[in-house]
Short mmCIF file of C-alpha atoms in Angstrom, two decimals:
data_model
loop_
_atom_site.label_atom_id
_atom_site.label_comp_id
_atom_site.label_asym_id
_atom_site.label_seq_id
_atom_site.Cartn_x
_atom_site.Cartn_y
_atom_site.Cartn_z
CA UNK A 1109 33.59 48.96 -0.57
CA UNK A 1110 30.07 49.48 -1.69
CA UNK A 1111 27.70 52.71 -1.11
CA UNK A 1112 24.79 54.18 -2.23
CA UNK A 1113 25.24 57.43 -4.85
CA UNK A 1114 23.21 59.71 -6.06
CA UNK A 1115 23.36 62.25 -9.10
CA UNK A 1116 21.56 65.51 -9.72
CA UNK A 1117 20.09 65.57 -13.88
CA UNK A 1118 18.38 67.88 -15.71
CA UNK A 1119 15.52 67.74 -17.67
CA UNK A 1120 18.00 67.69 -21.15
CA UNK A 1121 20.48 65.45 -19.61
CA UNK A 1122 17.67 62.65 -18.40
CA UNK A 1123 16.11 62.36 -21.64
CA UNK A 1124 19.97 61.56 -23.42
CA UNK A 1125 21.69 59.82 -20.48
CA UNK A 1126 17.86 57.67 -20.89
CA UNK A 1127 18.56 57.16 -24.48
CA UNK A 1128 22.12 56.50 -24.76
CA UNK A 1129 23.58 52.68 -24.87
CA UNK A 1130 26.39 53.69 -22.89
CA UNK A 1131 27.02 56.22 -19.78
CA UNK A 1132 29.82 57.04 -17.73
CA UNK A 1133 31.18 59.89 -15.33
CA UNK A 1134 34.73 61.33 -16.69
CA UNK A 1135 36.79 64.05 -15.76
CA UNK A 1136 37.35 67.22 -18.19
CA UNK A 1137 40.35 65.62 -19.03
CA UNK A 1138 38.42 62.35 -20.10
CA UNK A 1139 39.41 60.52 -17.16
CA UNK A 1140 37.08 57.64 -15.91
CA UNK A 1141 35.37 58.76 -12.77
CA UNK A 1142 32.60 55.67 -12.85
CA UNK A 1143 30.72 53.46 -15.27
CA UNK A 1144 26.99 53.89 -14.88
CA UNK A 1145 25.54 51.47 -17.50
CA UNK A 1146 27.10 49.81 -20.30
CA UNK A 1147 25.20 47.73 -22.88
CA UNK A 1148 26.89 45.66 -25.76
CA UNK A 1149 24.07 43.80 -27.78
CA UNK A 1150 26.22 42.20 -30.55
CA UNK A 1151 29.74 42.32 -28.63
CA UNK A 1152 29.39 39.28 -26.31
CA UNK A 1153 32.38 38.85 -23.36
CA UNK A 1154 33.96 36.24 -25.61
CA UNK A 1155 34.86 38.47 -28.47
CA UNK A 1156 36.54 40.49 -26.32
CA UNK A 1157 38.50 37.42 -24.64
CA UNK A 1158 39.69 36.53 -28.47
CA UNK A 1159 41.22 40.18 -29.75
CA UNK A 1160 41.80 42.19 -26.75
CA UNK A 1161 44.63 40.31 -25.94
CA UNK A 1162 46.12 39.97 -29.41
CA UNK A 1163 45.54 43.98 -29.98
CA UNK A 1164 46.71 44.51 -26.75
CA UNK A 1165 50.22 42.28 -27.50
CA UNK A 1166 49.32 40.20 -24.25
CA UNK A 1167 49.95 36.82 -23.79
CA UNK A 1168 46.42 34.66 -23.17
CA UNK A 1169 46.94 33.48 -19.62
CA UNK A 1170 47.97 36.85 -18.47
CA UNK A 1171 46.07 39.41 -19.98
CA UNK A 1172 43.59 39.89 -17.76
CA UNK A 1173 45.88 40.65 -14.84
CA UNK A 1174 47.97 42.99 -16.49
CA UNK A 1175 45.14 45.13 -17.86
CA UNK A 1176 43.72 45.17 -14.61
CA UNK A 1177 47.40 45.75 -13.05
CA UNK A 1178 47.92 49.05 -15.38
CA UNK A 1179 44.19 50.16 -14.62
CA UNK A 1180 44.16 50.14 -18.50
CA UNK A 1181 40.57 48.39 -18.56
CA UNK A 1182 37.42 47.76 -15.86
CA UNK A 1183 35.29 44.60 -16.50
CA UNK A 1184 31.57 45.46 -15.27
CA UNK A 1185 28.49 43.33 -14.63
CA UNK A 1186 25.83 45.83 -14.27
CA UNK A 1187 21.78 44.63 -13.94
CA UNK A 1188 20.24 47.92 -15.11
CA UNK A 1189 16.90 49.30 -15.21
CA UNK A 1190 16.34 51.43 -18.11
CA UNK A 1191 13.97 53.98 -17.96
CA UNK A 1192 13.54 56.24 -21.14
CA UNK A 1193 13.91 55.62 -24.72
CA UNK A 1194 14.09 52.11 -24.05
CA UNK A 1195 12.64 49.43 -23.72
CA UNK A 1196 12.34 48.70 -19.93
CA UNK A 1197 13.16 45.61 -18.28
CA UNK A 1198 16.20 43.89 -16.58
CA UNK A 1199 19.47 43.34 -19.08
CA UNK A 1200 22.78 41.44 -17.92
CA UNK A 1201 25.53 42.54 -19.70
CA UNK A 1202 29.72 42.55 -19.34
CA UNK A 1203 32.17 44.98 -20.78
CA UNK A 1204 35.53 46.61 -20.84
CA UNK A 1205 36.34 49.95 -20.83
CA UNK A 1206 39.74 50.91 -22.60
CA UNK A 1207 40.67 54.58 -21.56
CA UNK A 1208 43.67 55.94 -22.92
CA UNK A 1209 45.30 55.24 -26.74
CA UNK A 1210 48.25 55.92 -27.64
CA UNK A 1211 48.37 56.52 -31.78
CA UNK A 1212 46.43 53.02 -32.75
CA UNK A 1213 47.62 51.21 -29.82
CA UNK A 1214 46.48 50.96 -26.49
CA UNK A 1215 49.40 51.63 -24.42
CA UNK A 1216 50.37 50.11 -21.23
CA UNK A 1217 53.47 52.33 -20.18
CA UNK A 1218 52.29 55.22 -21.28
CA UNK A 1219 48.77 55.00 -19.10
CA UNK A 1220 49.02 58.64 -17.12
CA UNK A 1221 45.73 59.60 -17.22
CA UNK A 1222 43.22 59.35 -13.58
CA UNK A 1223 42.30 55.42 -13.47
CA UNK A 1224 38.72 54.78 -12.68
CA UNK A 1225 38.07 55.00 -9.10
CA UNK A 1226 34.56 53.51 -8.98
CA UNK A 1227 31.62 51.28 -10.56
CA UNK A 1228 28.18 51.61 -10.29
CA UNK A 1229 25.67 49.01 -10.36
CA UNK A 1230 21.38 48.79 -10.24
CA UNK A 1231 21.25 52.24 -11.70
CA UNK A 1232 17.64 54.01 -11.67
CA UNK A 1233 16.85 57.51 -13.01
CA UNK A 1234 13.53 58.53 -10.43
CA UNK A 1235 11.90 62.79 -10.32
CA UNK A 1236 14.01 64.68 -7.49
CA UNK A 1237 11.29 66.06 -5.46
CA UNK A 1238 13.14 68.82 -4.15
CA UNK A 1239 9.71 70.26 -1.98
CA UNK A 1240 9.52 66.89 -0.35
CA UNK A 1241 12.91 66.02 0.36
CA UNK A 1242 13.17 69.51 2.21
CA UNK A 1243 9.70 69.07 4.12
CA UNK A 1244 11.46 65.15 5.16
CA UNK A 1245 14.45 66.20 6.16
CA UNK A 1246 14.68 69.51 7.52
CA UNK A 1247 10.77 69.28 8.79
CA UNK A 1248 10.41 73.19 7.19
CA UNK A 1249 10.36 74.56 3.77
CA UNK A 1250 11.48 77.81 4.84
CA UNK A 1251 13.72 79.98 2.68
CA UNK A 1252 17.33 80.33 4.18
CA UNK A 1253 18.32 76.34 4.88
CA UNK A 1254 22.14 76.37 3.90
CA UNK A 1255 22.38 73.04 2.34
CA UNK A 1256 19.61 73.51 0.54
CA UNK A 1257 20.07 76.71 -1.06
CA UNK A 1258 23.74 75.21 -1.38
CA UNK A 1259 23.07 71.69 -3.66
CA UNK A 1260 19.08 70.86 -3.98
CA UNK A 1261 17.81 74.21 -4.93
CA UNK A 1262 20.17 74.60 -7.88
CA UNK A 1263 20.62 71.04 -8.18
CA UNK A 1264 18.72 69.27 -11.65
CA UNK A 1265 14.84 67.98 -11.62
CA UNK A 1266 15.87 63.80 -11.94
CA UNK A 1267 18.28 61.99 -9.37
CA UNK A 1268 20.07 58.78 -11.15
CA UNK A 1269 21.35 56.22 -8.14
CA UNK A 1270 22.72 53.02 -7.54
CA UNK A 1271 25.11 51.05 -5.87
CA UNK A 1272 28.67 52.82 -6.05
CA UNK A 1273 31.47 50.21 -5.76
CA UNK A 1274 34.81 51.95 -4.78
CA UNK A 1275 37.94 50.56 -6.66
CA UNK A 1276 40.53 53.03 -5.44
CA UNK A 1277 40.61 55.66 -2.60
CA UNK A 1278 39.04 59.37 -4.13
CA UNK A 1279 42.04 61.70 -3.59
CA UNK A 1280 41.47 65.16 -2.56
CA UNK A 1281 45.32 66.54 -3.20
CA UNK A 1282 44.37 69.04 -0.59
CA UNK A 1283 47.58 67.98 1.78
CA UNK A 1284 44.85 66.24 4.27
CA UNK A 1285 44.41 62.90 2.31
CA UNK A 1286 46.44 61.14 5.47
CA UNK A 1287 43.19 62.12 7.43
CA UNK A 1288 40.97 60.45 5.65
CA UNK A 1289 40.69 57.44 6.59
CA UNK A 1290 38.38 54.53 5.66
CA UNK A 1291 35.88 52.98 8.31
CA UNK A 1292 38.23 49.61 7.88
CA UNK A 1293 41.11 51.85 8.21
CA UNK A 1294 40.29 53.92 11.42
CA UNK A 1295 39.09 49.82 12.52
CA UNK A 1296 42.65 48.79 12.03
CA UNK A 1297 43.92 51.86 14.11
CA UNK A 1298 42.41 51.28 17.18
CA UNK A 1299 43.29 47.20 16.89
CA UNK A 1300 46.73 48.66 16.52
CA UNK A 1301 46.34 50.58 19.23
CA UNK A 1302 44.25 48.23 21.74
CA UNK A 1303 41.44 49.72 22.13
CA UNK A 1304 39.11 48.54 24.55
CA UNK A 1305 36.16 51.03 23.92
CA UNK A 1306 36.12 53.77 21.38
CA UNK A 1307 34.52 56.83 21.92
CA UNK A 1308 33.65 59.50 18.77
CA UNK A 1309 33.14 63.44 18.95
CA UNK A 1310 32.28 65.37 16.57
CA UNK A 1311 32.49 69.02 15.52
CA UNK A 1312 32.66 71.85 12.87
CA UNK A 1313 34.59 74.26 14.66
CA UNK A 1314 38.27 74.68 15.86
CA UNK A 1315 38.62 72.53 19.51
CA UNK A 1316 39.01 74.93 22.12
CA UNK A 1317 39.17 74.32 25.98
CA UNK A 1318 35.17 73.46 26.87
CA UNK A 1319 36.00 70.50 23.85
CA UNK A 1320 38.95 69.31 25.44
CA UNK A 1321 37.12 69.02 28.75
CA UNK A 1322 34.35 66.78 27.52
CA UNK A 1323 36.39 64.53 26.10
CA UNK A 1324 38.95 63.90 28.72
CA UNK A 1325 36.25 63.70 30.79
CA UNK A 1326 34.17 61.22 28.78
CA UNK A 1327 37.48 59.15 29.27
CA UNK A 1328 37.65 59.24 32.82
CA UNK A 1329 34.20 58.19 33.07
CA UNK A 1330 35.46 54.80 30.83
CA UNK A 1331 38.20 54.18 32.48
CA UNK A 1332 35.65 54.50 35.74
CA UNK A 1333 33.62 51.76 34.06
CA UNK A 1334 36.06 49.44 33.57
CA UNK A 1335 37.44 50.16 30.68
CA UNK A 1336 41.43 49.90 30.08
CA UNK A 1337 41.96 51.77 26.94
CA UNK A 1338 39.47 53.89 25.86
CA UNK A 1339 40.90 55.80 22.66
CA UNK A 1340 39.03 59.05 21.21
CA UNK A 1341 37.66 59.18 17.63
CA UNK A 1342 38.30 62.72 16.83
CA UNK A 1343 35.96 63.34 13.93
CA UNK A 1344 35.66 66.95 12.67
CA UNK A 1345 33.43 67.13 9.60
CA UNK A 1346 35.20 67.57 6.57
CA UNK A 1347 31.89 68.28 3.80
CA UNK A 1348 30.23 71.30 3.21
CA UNK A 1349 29.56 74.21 5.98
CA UNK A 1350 28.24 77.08 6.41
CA UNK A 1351 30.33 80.05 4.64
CA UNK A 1352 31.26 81.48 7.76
CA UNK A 1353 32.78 78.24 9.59
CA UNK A 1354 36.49 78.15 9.60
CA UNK A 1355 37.48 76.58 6.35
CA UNK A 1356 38.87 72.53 7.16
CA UNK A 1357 42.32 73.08 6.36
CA UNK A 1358 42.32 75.78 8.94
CA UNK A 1359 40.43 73.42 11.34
CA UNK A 1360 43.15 70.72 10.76
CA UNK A 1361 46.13 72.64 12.04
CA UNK A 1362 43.98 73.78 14.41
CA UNK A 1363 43.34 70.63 15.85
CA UNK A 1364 46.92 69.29 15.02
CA UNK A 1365 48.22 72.04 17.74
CA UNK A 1366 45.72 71.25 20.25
CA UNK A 1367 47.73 67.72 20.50
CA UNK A 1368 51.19 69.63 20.23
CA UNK A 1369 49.94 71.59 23.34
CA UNK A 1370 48.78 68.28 25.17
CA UNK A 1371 45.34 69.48 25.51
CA UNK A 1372 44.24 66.18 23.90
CA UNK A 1373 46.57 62.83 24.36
CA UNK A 1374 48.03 62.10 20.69
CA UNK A 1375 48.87 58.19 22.35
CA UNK A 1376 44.84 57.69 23.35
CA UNK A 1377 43.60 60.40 20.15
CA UNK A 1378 43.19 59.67 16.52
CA UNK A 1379 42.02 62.41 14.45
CA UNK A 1380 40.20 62.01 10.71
CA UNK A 1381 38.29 63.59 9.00
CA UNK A 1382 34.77 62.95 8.69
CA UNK A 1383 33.68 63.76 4.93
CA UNK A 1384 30.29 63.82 5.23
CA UNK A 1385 28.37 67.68 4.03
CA UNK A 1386 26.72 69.13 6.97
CA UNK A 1387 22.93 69.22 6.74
CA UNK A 1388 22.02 71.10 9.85
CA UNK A 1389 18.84 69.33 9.77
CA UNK A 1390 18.76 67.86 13.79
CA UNK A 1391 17.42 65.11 14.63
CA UNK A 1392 17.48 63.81 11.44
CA UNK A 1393 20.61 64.51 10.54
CA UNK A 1394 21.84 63.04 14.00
CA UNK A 1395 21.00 59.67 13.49
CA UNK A 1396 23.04 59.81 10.29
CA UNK A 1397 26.13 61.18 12.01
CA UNK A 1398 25.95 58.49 14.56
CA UNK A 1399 24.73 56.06 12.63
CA UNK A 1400 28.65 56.67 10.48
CA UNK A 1401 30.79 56.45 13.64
CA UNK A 1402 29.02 52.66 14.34
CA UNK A 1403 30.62 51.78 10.99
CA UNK A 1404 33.81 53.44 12.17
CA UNK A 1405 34.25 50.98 15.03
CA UNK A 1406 32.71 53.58 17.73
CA UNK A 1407 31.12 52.18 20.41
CA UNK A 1408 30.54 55.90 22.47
CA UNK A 1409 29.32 58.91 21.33
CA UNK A 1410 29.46 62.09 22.87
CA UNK A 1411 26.10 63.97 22.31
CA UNK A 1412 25.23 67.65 23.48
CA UNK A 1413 23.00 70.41 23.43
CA UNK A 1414 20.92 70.83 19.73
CA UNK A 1415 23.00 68.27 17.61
CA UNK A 1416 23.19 69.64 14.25
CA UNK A 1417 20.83 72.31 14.97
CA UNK A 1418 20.82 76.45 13.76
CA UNK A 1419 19.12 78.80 14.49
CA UNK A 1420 15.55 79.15 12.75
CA UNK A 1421 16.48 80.83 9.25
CA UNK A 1422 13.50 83.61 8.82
CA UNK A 1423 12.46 83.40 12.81
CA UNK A 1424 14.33 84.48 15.91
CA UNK A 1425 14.45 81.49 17.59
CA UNK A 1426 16.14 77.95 17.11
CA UNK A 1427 14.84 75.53 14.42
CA UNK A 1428 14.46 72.70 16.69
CA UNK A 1429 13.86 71.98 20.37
CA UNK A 1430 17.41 71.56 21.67
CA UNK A 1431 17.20 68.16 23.83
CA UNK A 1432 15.15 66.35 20.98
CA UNK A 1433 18.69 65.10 19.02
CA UNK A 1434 19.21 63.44 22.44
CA UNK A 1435 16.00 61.64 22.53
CA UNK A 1436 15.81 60.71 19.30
CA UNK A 1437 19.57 58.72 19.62
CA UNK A 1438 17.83 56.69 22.36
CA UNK A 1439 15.29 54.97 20.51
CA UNK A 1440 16.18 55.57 17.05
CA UNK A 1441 16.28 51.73 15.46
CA UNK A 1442 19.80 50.90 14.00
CA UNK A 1443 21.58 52.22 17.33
CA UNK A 1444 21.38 49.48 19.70
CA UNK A 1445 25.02 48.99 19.29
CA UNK A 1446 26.24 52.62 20.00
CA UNK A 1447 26.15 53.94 23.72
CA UNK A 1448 25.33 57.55 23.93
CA UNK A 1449 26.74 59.77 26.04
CA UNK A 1450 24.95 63.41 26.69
CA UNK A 1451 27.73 65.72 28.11
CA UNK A 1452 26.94 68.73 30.97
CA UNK A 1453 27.36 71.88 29.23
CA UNK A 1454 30.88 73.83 29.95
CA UNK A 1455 31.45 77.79 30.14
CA UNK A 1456 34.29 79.57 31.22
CA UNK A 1457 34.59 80.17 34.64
CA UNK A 1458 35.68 83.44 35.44
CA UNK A 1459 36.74 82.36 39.43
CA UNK A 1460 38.92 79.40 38.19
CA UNK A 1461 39.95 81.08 35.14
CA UNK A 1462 39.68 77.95 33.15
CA UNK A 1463 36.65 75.93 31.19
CA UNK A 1464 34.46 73.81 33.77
CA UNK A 1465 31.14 72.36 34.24
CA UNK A 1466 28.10 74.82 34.47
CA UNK A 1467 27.11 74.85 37.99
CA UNK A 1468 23.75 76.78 38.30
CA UNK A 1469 24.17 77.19 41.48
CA UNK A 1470 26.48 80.20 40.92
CA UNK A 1471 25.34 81.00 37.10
CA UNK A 1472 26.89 84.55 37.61
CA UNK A 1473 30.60 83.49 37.99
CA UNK A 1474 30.09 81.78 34.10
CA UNK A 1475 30.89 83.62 30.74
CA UNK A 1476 29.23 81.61 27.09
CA UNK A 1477 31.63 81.80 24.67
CA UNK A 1478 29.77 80.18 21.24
CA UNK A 1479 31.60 79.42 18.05
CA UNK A 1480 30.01 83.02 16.56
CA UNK A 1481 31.87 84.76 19.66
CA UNK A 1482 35.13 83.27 19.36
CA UNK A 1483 35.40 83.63 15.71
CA UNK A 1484 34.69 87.51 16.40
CA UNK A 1485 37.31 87.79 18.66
CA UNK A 1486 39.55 86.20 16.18
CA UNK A 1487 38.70 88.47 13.59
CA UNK A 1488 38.63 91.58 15.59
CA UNK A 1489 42.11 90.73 17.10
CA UNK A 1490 40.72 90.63 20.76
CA UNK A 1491 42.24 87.83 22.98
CA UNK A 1492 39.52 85.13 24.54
CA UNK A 1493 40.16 84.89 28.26
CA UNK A 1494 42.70 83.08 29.61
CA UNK A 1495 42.19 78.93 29.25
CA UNK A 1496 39.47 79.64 26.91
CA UNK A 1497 41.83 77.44 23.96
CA UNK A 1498 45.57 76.43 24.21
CA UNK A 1499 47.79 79.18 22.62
CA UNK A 1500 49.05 77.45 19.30
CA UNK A 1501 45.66 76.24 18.41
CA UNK A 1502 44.30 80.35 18.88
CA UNK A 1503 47.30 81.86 17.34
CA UNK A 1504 46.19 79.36 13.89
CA UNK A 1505 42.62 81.14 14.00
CA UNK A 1506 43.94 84.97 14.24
CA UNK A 1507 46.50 84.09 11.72
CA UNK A 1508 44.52 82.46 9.42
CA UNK A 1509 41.55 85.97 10.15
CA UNK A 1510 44.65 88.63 9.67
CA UNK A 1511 45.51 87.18 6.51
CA UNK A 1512 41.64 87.03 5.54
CA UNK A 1513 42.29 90.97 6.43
CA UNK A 1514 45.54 91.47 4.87
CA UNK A 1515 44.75 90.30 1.10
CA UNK A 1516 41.80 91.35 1.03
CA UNK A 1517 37.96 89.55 0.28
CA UNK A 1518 39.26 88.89 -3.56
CA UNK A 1519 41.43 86.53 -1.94
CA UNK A 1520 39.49 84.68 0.87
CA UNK A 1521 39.03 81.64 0.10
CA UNK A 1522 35.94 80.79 -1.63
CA UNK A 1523 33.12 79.26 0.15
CA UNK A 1524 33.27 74.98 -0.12
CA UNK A 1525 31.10 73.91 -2.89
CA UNK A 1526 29.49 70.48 -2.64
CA UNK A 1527 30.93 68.85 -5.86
CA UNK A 1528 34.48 70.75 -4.89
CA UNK A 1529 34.43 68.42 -1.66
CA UNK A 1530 33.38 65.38 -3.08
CA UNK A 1531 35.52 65.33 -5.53
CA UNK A 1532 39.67 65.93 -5.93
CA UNK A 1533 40.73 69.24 -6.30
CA UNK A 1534 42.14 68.37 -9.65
CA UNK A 1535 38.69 66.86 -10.68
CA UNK A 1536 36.45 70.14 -10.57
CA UNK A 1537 33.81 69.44 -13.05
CA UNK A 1538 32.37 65.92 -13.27
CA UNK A 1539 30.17 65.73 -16.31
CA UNK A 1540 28.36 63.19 -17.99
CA UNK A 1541 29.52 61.27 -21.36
CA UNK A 1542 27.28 58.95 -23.48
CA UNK A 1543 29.64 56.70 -25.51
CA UNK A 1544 29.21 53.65 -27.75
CA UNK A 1545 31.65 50.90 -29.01
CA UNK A 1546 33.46 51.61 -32.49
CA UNK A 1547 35.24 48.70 -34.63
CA UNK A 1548 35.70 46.73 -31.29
CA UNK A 1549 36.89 49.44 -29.11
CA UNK A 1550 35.24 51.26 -26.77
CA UNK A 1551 36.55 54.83 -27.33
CA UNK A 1552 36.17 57.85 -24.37
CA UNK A 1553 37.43 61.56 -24.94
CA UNK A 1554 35.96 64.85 -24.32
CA UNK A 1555 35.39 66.70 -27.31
CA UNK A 1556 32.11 67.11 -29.18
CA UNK A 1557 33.86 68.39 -32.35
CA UNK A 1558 35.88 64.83 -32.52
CA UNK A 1559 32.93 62.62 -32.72
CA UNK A 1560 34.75 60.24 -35.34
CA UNK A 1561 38.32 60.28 -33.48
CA UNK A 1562 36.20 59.76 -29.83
CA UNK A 1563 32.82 58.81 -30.59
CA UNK A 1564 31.57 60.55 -27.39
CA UNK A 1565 28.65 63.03 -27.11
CA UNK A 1566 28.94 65.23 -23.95
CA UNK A 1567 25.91 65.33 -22.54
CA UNK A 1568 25.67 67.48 -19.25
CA UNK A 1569 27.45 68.64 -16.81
CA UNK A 1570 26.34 66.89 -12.65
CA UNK A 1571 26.72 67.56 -9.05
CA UNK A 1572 27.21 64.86 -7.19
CA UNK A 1573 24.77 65.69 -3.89
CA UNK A 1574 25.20 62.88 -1.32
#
């Protein structure tokens, strides 16, 4: 699997990842993360072919596969365009990247250490316009924007991208790595379960009733159409939100008892998490959420009222006109293949005690319940009205307030950082490591003070800011 990625660099880090011969993304603990560039001048792929295998104790015809087996070394073909300190131009070049040693040996059995999950290829180092990119996406430079105060305000002055070529699946080790799954995975699912049409919702908030109505009722409609097996794409957003959005793993048992309660069909339901940050830039950001579900295998999407919109951060009023993420799905290019499907907007109605269409007809017998609301009545204690949200999924949002309560702020959990969801939870800090190859062997640790033993030079610590 190939994707684009992109790096946030400071002023000190561009001008020595631009100098150095050889650059890399590692873990504190010197694990590989990614190989950005890697130049051998003198070291051509052949010398490697003759002693790697004798050093490594490997038989000719099979040393290739067992290295690659034991995720002891990565062979990269990078074309690279250098950009400081160098001289610039286009340079082929092939390597291998040993990771661990063991004494003076490079040992297979003993390889514990993170393998490398990716490779990166076409790497460019370009000025991160921070004013622009704001002014482009967001269509405002106002003060307040929570992604942008979040990862591009602190965020370095040089971006460094390429092509990111996934080796392995990134694990979180958050207990919700079963609900991420790949676009070819979530593909497979719905083959396995014979799907005729697929239909994706999204959301950052816990599912209650109003939810559940839209998208039982967008299957209806399919089944109306023709359709034989129309199975929902559950998608809640799994990236970075606003500080006070219930936290994801909250969401996720949230969601998980909403099927338990057969609000939602768990035979016609799949539910994965979507791990995209959320931008709340609009229409902008609309066409990228839809844009992700078309790779999923979604053929429907359900679309409402001010798509990742907010409200206006200095003004009192909302940053964009409410019905424009709508338009902009019909006739944005890219979407041909994805039908959209704007839902009527649902309130609780106090006659039927239950969530139903908005008839304006009789407005008055209609209570709004917004996200803002219902978390206040979680926090407070007070009960929502009655088949507002199933039981099980509320009682996981007043527990999950009351112990907020109970221990106290120190131990809330801290707001979602942007490298903290991109990366595992046993990967915190990603920094950046300039290395170069020593008697033959291409050496990576993570100490400055062992230049001789490692021959690495930390150079800076990076968020990574998809």
């Amino acid at each position: 699997m190939s994707l684009p990625i992109v790096l946030a660099l400071d002023d000190a880090a561009k001008d020595r990842v631009g100098a150095a011969p050889d650059v890399a993304l590692a873990g504190p603990d010197g694990q590989l993360l990614a190989v950005l560039r890697s130049f051998r001048a003198k070291t051509t792929l052949n010398t490697w072919q003759k002693f790697l295998p004798s050093l490594l104790g490997l038989q000719i015809d099979n040393w290739k596969k067992r290295m690659w087996d034991a995720m002891l070394a990565l062979r990269i073909k990078f074309k690279v365009k250098i950009w400081h300190k160098i001289q610039r131009g286009l340079v082929n070049q092939d390597g291998v990247i040993l990771i661990q040693k063991s004494g003076r040996k490079y040992n297979l059995e003993r390889f514990t250490v993170h393998p490398p999950v990716s490779m990166t290829d076409c790497v460019e180092i370009y000025p991160h316009n921070k004013e622009e990119r704001i002014a482009r996406t967001w269509g405002t430079t106002a003060p307040g924007l929570p992604y942008v105060d979040e990862a591009i305000t602190p965020a370095g002055n040089w971006l460094i991208g390429g092509d990111l070529e996934v080796l392995q699946p990134i694990k979180y080790n958050d207990g919700l790595d079963h609900y991420r799954l790949s676009p070819q995975q979530l593909r497979d699912e719905f083959d396995k379960r014979g799907a005729d049409a697929v239909f994706a919702f999204q959301l950052r908030n816990p599912v209650h009733n109003g939810h559940a109505l839209l998208m039982n009722d967008t299957r209806r409609r399919l089944l109306e159409m023709g359709f034989k097996n129309p199975i929902l794409l559950l998608h809640p957003l799994g990236g970075f939100t606003k500080a006070d959005d219930v936290p994801l793993p909250v969401r996720m048992e949230q969601h998980s008892k909403v099927l338990e309660d057969g609000v939602l069909d768990p035979e016609t339901t799949i539910v994965s998490i979507f791990p995209s940050p959320m931008h709340y830039a609009g229409p902008t950001e609309v066409q990228w959420h839809a844009k992700a579900r078309i790779n999923a295998g979604a053929n429907f999407y359900i679309v409402g009222r001010d798509p990742a919109g907010m409200g206006h951060p200095t003004e009192k009023r909302d940053l964009y006109n409410p019905d424009h993420g709508k338009k902009v799905l019909s006739m944005a290019p890219g979407l041909e293949k994805l039908n959209i499907l704007p839902f009527k907007v649902a309130a609780y109605d106090t006659v039927a005690k239950k969530m139903a269409f908005f008839e304006p007809s009789r407005s008055q017998d209609f209570l709004f319940i917004s996200g803002t609301k219902m978390r206040t009545f979680a926090k407070t204690g007070e009960n929502p009205p009655d088949g507002f949200m199933c039981p099980g999924g509320w009682k996981v949002l007043v527990d999950y307030y009351n112990s907020l309560q109970t221990e106290g702020a120190a131990a809330a959990p801290a707001p979602a950082t942007v490298a903290s969801l991109l990366m595992p939870s046993d990967l915190p800090t990603v920094q950046f490591f300039s290395f170069k190859i020593e008697r033959k062997i291409l050496k990576l640790g993570t100490e400055t003070q062992n230049v001789d033993r490692l021959s690495c030079n930390r150079t800076a610590n990076s968020v990574i800011i998809l």
